XYZ file of C-alpha atoms in Angstrom:
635
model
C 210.272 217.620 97.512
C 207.682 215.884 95.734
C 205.770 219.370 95.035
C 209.022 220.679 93.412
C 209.611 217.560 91.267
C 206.293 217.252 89.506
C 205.806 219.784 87.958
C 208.593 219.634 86.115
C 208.234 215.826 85.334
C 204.949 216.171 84.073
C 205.841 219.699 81.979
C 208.418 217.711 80.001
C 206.002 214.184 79.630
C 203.309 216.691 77.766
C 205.959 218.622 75.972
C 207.478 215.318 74.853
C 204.232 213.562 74.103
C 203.280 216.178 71.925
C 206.378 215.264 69.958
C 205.641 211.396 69.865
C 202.228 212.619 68.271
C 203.703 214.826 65.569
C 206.275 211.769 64.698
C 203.392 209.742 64.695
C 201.693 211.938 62.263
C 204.766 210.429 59.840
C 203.566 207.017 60.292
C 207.149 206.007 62.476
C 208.908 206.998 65.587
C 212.657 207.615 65.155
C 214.329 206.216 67.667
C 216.233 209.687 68.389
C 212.863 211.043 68.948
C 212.303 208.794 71.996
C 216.372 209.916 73.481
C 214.164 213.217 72.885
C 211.451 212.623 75.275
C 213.830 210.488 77.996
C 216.691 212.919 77.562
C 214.221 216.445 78.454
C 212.861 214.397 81.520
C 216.352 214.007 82.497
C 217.336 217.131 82.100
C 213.954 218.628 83.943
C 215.029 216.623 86.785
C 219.009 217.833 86.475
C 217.513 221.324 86.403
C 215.357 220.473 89.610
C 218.437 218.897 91.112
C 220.664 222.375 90.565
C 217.966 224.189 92.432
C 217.439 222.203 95.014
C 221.029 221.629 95.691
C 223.796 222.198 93.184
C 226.807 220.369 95.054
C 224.476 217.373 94.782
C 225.263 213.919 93.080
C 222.605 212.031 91.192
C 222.438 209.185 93.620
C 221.767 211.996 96.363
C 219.421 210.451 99.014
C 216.195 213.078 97.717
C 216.975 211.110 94.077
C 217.380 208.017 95.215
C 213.138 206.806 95.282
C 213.273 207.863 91.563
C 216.615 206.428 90.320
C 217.630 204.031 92.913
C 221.581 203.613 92.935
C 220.961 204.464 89.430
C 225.058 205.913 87.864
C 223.982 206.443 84.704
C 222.322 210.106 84.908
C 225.253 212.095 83.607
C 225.109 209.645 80.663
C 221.568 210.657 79.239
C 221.733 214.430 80.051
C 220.475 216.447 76.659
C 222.576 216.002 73.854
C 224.774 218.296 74.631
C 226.142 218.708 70.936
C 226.178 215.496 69.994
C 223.801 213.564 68.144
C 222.800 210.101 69.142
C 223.160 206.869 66.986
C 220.122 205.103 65.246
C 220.065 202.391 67.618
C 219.450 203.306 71.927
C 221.619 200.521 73.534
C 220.643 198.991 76.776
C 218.402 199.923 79.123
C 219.424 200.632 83.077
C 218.463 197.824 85.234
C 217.987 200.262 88.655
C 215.121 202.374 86.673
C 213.728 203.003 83.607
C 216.468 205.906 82.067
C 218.199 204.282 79.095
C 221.661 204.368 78.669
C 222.516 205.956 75.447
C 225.696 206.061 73.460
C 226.647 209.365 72.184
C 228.209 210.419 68.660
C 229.603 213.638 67.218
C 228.174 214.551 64.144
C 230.169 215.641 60.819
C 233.219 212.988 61.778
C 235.780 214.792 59.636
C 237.629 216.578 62.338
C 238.887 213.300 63.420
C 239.971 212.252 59.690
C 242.897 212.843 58.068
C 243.128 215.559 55.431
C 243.506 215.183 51.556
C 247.073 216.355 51.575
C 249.970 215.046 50.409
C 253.707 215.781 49.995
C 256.080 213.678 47.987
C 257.960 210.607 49.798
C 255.771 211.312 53.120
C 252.057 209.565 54.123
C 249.339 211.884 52.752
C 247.240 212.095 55.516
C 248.240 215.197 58.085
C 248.141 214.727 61.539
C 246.405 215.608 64.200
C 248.772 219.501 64.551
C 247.242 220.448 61.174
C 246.959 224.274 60.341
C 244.749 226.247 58.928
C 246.465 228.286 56.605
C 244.166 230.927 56.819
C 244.800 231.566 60.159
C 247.512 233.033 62.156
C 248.408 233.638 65.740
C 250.890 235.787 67.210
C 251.966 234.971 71.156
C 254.910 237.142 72.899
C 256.669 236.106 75.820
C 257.002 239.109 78.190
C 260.424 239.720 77.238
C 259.839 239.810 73.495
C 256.863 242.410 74.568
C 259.583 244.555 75.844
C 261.631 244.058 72.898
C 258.605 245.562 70.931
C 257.732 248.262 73.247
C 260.985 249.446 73.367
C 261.989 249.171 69.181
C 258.399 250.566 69.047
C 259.403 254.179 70.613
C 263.104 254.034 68.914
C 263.754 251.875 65.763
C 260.451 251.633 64.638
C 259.615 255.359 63.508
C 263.111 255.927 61.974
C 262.568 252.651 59.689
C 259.148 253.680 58.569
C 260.184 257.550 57.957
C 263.340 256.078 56.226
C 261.252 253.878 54.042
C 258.851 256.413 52.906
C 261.597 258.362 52.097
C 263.025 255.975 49.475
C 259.778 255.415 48.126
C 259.390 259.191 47.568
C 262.583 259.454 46.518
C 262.432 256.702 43.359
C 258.741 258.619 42.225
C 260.687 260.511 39.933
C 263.064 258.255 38.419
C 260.292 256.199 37.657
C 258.124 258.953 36.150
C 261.135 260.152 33.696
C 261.351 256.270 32.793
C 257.577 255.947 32.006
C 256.981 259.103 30.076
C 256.225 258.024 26.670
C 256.394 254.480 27.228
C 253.761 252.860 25.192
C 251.876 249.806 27.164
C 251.678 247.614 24.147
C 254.986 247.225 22.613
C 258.758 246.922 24.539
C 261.289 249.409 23.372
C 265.001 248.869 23.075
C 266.361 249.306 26.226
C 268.717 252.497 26.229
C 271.404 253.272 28.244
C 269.645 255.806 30.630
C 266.871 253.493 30.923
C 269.203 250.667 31.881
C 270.792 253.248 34.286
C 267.348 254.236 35.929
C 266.437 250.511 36.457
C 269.788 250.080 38.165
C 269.016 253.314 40.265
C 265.796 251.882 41.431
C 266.984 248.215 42.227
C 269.731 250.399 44.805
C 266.669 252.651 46.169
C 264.094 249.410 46.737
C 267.102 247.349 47.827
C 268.037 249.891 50.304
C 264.012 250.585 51.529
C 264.166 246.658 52.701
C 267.595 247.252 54.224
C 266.229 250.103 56.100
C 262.820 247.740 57.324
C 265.362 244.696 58.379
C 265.921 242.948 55.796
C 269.682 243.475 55.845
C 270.288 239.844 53.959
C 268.476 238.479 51.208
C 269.862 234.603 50.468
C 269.433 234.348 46.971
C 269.854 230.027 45.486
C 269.566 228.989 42.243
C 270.368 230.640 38.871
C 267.301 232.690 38.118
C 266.208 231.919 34.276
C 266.396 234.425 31.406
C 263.006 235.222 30.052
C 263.568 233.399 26.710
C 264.239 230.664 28.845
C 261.757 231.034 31.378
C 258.857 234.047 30.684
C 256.863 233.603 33.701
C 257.961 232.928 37.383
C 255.900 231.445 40.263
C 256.109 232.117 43.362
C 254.872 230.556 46.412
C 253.997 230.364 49.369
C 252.520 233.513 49.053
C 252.149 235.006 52.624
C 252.386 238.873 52.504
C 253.173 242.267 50.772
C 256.916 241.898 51.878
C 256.537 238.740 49.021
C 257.189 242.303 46.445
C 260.998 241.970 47.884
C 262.366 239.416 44.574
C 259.445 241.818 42.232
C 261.771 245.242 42.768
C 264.851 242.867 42.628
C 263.924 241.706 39.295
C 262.033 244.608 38.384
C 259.527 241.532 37.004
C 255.842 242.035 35.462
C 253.265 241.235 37.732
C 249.503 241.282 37.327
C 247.913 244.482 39.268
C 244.434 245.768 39.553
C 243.989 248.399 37.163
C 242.949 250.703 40.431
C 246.542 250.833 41.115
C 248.015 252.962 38.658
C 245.766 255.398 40.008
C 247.291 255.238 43.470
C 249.712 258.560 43.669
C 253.710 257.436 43.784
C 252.836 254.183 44.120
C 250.526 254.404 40.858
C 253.956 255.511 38.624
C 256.382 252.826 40.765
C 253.814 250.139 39.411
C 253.587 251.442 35.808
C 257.596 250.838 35.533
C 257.818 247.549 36.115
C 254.570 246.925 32.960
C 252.304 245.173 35.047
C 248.885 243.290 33.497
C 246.295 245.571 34.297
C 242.930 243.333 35.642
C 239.729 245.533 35.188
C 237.211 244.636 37.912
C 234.517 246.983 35.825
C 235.119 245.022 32.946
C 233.043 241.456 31.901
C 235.860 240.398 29.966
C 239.065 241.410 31.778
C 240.132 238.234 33.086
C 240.027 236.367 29.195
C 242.148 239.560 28.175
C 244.498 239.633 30.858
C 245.493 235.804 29.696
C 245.651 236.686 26.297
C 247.660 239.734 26.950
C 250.265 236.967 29.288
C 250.195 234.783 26.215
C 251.196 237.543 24.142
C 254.413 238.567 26.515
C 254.985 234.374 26.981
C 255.606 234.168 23.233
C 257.529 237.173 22.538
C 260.828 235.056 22.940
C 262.412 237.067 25.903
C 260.984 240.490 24.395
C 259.094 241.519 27.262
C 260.028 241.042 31.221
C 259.310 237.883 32.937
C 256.038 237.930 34.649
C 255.756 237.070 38.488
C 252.794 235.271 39.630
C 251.516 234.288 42.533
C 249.440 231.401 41.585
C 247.853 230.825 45.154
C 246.081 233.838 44.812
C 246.018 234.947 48.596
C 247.880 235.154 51.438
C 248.683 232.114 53.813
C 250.579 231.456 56.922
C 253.363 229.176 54.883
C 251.851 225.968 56.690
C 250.944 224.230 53.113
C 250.408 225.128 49.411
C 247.015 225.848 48.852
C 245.462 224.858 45.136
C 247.362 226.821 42.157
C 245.220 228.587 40.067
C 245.731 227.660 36.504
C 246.075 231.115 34.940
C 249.990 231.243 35.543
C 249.858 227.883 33.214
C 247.384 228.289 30.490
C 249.696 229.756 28.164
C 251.648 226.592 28.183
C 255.138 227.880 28.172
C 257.647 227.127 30.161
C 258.083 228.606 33.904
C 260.440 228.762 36.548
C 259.381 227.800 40.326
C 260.470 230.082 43.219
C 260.033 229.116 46.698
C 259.926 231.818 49.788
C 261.103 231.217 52.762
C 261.500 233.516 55.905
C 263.303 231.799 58.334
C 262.713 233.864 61.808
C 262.471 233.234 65.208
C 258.684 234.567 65.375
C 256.864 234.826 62.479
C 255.493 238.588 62.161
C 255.658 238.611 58.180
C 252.319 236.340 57.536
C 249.439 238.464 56.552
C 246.013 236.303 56.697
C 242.153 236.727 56.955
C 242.077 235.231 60.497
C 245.315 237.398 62.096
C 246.918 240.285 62.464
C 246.344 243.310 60.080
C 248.467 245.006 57.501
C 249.837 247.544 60.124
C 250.117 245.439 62.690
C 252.473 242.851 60.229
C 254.343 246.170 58.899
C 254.723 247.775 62.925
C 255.737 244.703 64.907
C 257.834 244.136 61.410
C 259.714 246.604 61.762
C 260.292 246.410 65.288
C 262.502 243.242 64.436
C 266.379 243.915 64.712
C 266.543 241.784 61.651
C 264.066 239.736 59.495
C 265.420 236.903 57.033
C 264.426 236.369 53.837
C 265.598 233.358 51.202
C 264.528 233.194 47.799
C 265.095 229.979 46.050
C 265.143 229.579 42.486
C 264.160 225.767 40.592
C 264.626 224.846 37.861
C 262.914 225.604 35.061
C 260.074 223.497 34.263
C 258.736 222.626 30.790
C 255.306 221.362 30.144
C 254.485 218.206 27.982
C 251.691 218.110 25.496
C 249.335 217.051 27.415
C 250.126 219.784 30.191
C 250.114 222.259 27.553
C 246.749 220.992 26.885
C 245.774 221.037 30.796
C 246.605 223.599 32.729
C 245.005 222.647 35.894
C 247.301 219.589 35.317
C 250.380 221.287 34.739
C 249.843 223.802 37.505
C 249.105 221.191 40.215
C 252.714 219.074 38.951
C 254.717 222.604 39.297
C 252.879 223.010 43.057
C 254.204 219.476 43.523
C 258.155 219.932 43.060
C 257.880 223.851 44.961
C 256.073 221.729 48.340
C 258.713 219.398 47.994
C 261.552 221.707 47.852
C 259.871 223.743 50.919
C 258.616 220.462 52.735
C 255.125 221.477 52.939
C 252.094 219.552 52.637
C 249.706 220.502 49.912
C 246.056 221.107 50.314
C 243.420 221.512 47.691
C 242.338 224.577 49.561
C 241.715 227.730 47.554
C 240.520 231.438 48.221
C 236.896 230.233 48.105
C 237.409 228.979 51.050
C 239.117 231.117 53.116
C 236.020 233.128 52.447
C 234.208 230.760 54.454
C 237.047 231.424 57.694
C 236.820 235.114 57.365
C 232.516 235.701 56.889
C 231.597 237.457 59.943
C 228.368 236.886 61.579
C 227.179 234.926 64.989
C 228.174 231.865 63.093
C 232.085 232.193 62.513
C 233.707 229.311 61.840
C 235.748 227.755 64.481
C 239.088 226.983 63.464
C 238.821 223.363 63.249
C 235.791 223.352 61.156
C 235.334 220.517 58.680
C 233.724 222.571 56.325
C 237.136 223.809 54.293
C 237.080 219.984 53.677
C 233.557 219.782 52.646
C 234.221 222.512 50.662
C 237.430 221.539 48.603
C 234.795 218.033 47.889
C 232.147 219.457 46.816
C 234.479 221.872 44.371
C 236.237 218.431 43.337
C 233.117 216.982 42.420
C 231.906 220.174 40.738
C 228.891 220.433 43.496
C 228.795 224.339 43.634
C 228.397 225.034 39.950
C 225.391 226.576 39.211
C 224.206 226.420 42.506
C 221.277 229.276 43.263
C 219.268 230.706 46.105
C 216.708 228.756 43.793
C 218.543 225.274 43.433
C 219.405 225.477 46.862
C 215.477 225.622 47.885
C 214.785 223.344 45.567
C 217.315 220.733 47.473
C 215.845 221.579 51.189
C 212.293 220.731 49.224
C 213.619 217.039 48.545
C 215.195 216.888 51.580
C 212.346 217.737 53.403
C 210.909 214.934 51.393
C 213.144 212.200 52.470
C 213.151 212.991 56.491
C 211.749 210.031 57.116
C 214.063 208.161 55.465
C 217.740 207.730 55.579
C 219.949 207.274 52.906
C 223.361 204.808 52.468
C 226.274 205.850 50.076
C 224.553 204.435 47.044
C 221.207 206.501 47.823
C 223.404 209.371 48.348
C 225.414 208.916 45.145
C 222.127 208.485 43.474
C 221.320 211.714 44.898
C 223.966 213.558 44.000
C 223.667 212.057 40.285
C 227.277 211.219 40.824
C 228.860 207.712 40.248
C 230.474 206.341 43.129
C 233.770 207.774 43.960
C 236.038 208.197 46.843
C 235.187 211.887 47.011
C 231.166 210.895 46.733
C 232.238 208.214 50.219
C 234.514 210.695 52.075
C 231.477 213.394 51.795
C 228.976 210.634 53.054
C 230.966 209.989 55.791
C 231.103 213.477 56.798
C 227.357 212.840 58.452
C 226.891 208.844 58.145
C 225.510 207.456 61.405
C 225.733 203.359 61.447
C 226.027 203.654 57.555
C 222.707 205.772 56.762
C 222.960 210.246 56.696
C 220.390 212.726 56.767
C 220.298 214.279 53.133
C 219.288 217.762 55.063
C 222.618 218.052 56.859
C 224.352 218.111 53.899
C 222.003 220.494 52.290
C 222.992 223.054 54.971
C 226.418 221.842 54.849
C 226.126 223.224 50.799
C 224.330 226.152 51.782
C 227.043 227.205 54.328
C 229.908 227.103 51.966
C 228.031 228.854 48.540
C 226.841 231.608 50.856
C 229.063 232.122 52.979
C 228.096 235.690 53.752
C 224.350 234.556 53.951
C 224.417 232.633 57.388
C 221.150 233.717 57.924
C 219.704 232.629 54.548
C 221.357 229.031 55.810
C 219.434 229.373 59.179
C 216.292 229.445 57.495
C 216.816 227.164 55.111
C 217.313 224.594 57.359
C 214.482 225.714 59.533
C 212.072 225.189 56.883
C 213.591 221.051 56.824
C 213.622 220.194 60.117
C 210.372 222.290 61.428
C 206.979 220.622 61.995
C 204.121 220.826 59.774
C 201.474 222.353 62.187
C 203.798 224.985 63.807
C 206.690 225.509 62.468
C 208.735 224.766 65.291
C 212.079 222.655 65.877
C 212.901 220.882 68.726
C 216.514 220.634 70.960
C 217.956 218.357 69.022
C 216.746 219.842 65.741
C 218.534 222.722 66.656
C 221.669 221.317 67.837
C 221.956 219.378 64.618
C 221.178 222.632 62.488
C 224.068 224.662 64.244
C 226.727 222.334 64.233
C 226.130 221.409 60.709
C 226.214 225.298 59.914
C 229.852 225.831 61.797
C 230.712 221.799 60.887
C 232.012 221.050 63.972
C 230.921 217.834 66.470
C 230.811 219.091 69.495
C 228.075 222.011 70.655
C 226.386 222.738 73.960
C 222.654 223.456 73.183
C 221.124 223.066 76.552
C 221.811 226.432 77.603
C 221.233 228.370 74.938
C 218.197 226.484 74.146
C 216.356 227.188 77.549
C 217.609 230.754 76.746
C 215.638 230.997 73.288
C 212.589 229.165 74.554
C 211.796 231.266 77.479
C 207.855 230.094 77.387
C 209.701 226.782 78.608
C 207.661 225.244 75.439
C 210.595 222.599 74.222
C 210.403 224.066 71.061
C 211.255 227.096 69.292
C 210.393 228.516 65.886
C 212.693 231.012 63.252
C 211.275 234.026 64.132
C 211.984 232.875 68.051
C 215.868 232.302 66.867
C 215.846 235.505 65.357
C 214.420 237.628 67.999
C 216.792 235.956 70.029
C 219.784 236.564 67.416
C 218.792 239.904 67.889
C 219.537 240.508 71.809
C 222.208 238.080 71.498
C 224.358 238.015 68.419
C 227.303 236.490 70.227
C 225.336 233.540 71.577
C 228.191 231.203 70.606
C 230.728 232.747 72.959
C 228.036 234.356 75.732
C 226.780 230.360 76.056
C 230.157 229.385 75.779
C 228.289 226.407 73.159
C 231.965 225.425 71.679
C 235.190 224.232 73.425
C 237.245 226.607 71.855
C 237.326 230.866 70.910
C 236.196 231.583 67.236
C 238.750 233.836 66.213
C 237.507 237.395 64.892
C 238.277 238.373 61.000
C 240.609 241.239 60.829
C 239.317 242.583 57.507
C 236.621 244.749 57.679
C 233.428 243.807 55.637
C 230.485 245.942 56.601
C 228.017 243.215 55.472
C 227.463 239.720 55.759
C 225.008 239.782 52.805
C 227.718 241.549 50.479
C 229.168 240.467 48.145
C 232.491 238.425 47.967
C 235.897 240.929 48.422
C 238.849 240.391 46.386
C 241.870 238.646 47.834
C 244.216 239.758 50.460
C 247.505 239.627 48.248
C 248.678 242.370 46.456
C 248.667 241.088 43.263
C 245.229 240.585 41.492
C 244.106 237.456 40.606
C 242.711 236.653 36.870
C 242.053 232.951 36.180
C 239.108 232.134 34.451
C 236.151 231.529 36.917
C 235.914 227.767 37.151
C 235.589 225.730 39.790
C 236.471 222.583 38.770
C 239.837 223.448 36.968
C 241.256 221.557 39.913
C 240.318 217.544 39.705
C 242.360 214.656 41.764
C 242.748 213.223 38.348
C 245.848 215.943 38.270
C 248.284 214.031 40.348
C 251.241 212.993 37.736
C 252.724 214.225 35.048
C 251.741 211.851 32.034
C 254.926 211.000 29.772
């Protein structure tokens, strides 16, 4: 046995010992440098121990000269994914392993959320949802259901529906023809007659796709009274169910309108036209609401969705504050579709848009309840803040839908849906890290250029950890809860590596550049005279790129380094990457699936797509319209 054990002992003491000489290059030896060395001999001998004998324990009789009655082997394996504290704890007194306790890095999965709902505790619970996500199970019995409404109700709804749609082209042309787009024409009596005739033809399309019943509460608001509407949670295209009811405004792409039938359906109800090909679209599309808002009832009411994509109706995701800049009063309306299994949400992480329509309309019957509030008027200082008066109208609509709100916003659900070998898990702490660094105004201005500039100073400060009032200096922040609930995101025993967060920041800026992020954080952690990161290097950079605690590295490691060298360089990852681009699942490195992104992007390097809702969105590009300081309405 002794032949077979050797060699491997002695192949990890050099490999390791090479690393206590590069740390000692620095002038220090981090004490997770020295689980380093302990943990490879440990797992050199776990390795020889499989080999040998795989059924065998580690107080097997051929281990028992090296560890004695030794228990503790299973408790200084490699990391494993998790990253060990400053301090190694207390040495075994049958040999010379150290026991080691082990902690997750990036702690946020196990904090509560920054959510809140009016009357409740803001924290969410453990069951907390992304609402980005959705997942659709069948029993076998509702897969018969489908199957069988699949080959008989299904093709007569979506033939029926057509139909309609066909059919109200031409009432809808004669109604347009002449119609200018920048002033509102007394409404004549054929004109009133056509809108009636198209309310019956898109009332009886829904009839024909299940919606047989559509609860209506509230008194909707006349447009003097109330010139915009907003509507949440938005969750999919059927949301355009109270738009042909009212025949309201909404705000389109200009694309549309060149979109045949459904191009001249869209031009009756006067949308706002968005221009992507235009710089300044988005500042005329306001001014153009701001217009209609102060026409006194003039002009339709507009509809807006003010989430700006699609959810699974789990929470209320930030507002944008475009619905709200003009200042004028607006009228909350709630969505709710109260079915047995939800097959109506239409999200980045889920089912597709034919999928949603098929199964859809393979329902006998699909519920829908629109809920109108009461109108809400802004004060002065509202009027003065929209991001405050938007984030006081998202409060009363969660509480009359008993949601949670979360300062979540499209941003990033771009993170859930990039594609890449590094999707995001589903419980990745990043959305939080995200919706902080927004809050604190982190991402503005932030550059392929600022971001190298960071890893340069955080290359800098390896050797050093920092506390919350390094970090804050860091950050040139004072110190805030936000500034402490980021720290804490990757404090160990009160001290954080400034590096992890710079990935962290890389992650969520470039989100379609996980790559980019790869090398980035290569260039911190890698040594001086080769380049080269070690096992736990690694394990720290790829959990800190999907934000998540817990990673299996040993594998996947040995897999990379195939010279059996204990380290590995970028261009090794890559090459690697290459051969491999589904490492995470192949190595099965994380506890749970990462779900695939059902929109289609044929890049990760492209750039960001629009959101998945069908009506554009046009708030000014800021990121730090939302603060926490918008919490109450000031009297």
């Amino acid at each position: 046995m002794a032949p077979l054990l050797l060699p491997c002992l002695v192949g990890s003491l050099t490999r390791q010992l090479s690393q206590v000489a590069r740390y000692a290059a620095f002038g220090s030896l981090p004490a997770v440098s020295a689980q380093r060395c302990i943990s490879t001999i440990t797992a050199a001998t776990a390795r020889f121990r499989g080999v040998v004998n795989p059924m065998c324990e580690p107080h097997s009789a051929f281990l028992s000269p090296l560890l004695g009655r030794c228990q503790q082997l299973l408790c200084v394996q490699p990391s494993a994914g998790m990253k060990t504290k400053t301090a190694l704890k207390r040495r075994c007194k049958d040999c010379f392993f150290l026991k080691i306790d082990l902690k997750p890095i990036m702690r946020f999965p196990n904090r509560k959320l920054h959510t809140a709902v009016d009357g409740e505790d803001p924290g969410v619970s453990a069951h907390f949802k992304n609402p980005f996500v959705h997942e659709l199970r069948f029993t076998p019995l509702q897969k018969l259901k489908i199957a069988v409404m699949t080959v008989t109700l299904f093709p007569v709804r979506l033939l029926f529906a057509a139909f309609m749609m066909l059919l109200a082209w031409p009432f809808a042309f004669v109604a347009t023809v002449g119609r200018s787009e920048d002033a509102v024409e007394p409404l004549s009596w054929w004109r009133w007659l056509v809108d009636l005739v198209l309310k019956g033809i898109m009332r009886a399309m829904w009839f024909s796709g299940g919606f047989h019943w559509v609860r209506v509460k509230g008194r909707p608001a006349l447009p003097s009274e109330a010139p915009i509407l907003t509507m949440a949670p938005h969750s999919s295209y059927f949301d355009a169910i109270p738009v042909t009811m009212t025949m309201a405004s909404i705000v389109m792409k200009a694309e549309s309108k060149d979109i045949p039938v459904w191009g001249t359906l869209v031009k009756f109800i006067r949308p706002v036209f968005v221009s992507r090909s235009d710089q300044d679209s988005r500042k005329k599309t306001v001014e153009e609401i701001k217009r209609r808002a102060c026409s006194d009832g003039e002009w339709p009411q507009i509809m807006i969705f003010p989430e700006g994509t699609c959810t699974n109706r789990s929470c209320l995701i930030a507002f944008k504050p475009g619905a709200f800049i003009p200042g004028v009063p607006v009228q909350p309306v709630v969505l709710r579709y109260p079915n047995e299994m939800d097959t109506i949400s239409w999200t980045w992480q889920g089912p597709g848009a034919f999928k949603i329509l098929w199964l859809t309309l393979c329902q006998l019957h699909n519920s829908v309840e629109i809920e109108y509030l009461p109108t809400y008027t802004p004060s002065e200082e509202e009027k003065k803040d929209p991001a405050l008066f938007a984030s006081n109208v998202r409060r009363i609509m969660a509480k009359a839908l008993g949601l949670p709100i979360i300062d979540y916003s499209f941003e990033d659900c771009q993170l859930a849906m990039a594609k890449g070998p590094l999707r995001l898990p589903r419980h990745t702490c990043l959305l939080e890290f995200a919706r902080l660094v927004r809050r604190l105004g982190l991402k503005t201005g932030v550059t392929d250029e600022v971001l190298h500039e960071e890893a340069s100073i955080a290359r800098k400060l390896c050797g050093s950890r920092l506390d919350v009032e390094g970090f804050s200096q860091y950050l040139k922040q004072p110190m805030t809860e936000a500034v402490q609930d980021i720290f804490s995101l990757f404090e160990e025993h009160g001290k954080m590596d400034v590096r992890e967060y710079v990935i962290a920041l890389s992650v969520v800026c470039r989100p379609f550049k996980y790559l980019e992020t790869i090398k980035l954080a290569f260039r911190m952690f890698e040594a001086q005279e080769d380049g080269a990161v070690v096992e736990d290097e690694l394990a720290v950079i790829l959990k800190t790129s999907l934000g998540i605690g817990d990673f299996s590295i040993c594998d996947l490691f040995r897999a990379i380094d195939s010279q059996d060298k204990g380290k590995i360089t970028f261009d090794d990852f890559c090459r690697f990457l290459e051969n491999c681009p589904d490492f995470v699942e192949q190595y099965q490195c994380l506890s749970e699936l990462i779900p695939q992104p059902s929109r289609d992007l044929t890049s990760p390097s492209e750039s960001q797509p629009s959101t998945n809702g069908f009506c554009a969105d046009f708030s000014p590009r800021d990121p730090n319209t939302h603060s926490a300081a918008h919490s109450k309405k000031q009297d």
